[in-house]
Phi, psi and omega in degrees: 000136181263135177268131180263131179237121181278131179268122185286163177271104184246110187263328187229158176235080187304315172246126186307131181092352182295337178295345178293342172300322176284318183303312185289333173297319180290312184292322178294318177297323179293313183293328183272356180291142180276353182222186175297160188238146177238116176274122184256111181264015188296331182266005186260140177236339179214144179234124174295137182303331181284350170260318187295313182296311177300324177300314181296319179296315178300314180300317181298323185268345186289144175273354176287152171277106183246115173254167184229137168261110184241117180298158187300325182289349178251345190297319180295318179299316180297324177293318183293323180274001177061043183298314183277331179226096184302145179281117179272121182263135175228154182278082178220187185292346181267358187303304183290325179297324180294334183256344186298330180297341182269357185299330180267006181254184181253011183211161169252162176290164174280114190249152169234151180211151181286139178270156175106343179256098186298321180295319181292315181293326176297318180293318180297315179299318182295316180293316179301320180293322178297321178294315180298322180295319179292328180289317192257338186050047182294161178307147178300332180291346180275339190301306182293315177301319179296317177300317179297311185295315177298313181299316182293316182290317178296319177298320182297313181290329180292322184275329191248340190282335186057028178264175179264322185234148166250161182224146179210143178210143177221152175213136178265119177261102184299320183296330181259357179051050181213158174255125175259123183236133177242125178233132184218167174220169178249036187271204191264010182076162180295317177300316180297328178294319177295318180297316181297323182275350183058037180246140174059024181295330178291332178278327184282320178054041177073015185254115183293325177294323178294324177298319177297319180297318178296316181298322181281356177242019168091013178275095185273150174272356179262149177274049179227095188309319186289348181271003182273000191256000184301306181292313179302316181292319181300310184292323179290316179299317182291310187275308184284326183271315187256356183063033177266197181223150185224135179220139183221124178239129181212118180062243184251027180210158175222162178229131178236133178220116174211172186306122177085001182209129175215120180207151175247132187226132171274130182277157173304152184297342179279354183242128181205136175248121179288111182101203182229142177225133182238132176246137177227129173254110190245115177298146179273350177242125180282142176297155177302134178085001180295134177220107185300334184295338178295339187256356180281132181284000000 
């Protein structure tokens, strides 16, 4: 017998990451089902990218048999974003061609790519940014910060996650004049990375939220001093410089940083995300006087 789970219509993310309240209801119901699961999208008309991408990543990685009821008005869109079969990116002659079809749209497909090949991940990041620029026509002042943030986060998950795949999805919301980007990995979590490296365990004291705090303040597990600044610089440049929002979920804890709010939270023991997932809400127009160089370490 198949269990049916209705996917709600989630249009806005008032506080970045709040859609995960819906996500975990869906994933927990899926994991606790005694049989195969059917996700029913019949009541849905719009999906916030910060819900859609994690759902697709969870489905891709799940050992459960998950089928989907997708109404006809959504089926083409789901095919284009590769919801059921993520687009695997490789550094070859087809890389830009596979993504070029999206240049006239407001989103990129949900992509996965192998971690560990720095040349390949650099090429993927570069091509994705070119597509996003053509989609959004963002301010010229956004170009270098976006390149920096994408490069640092992708490099970070490649070096620290010990995972096999990274995932990325973006969508331009014209009404909000922002780019929403989701980047994830299937690794051992930020806390797990500290445990594996046997570093800063006295500071973490078994607390996953504390591990996020250390990572966001430059405590690297690598013996390369200059590589500890990616996350601290990214979140400050995004939130303090561009008035954007930053959210990070890893294992059993999350971190949210947006104007007027910064907090680290331990999740209930019934909620856990395998790996790390980062959400960024990036305005397409830079505030007057913004200078990214002020935020470089």
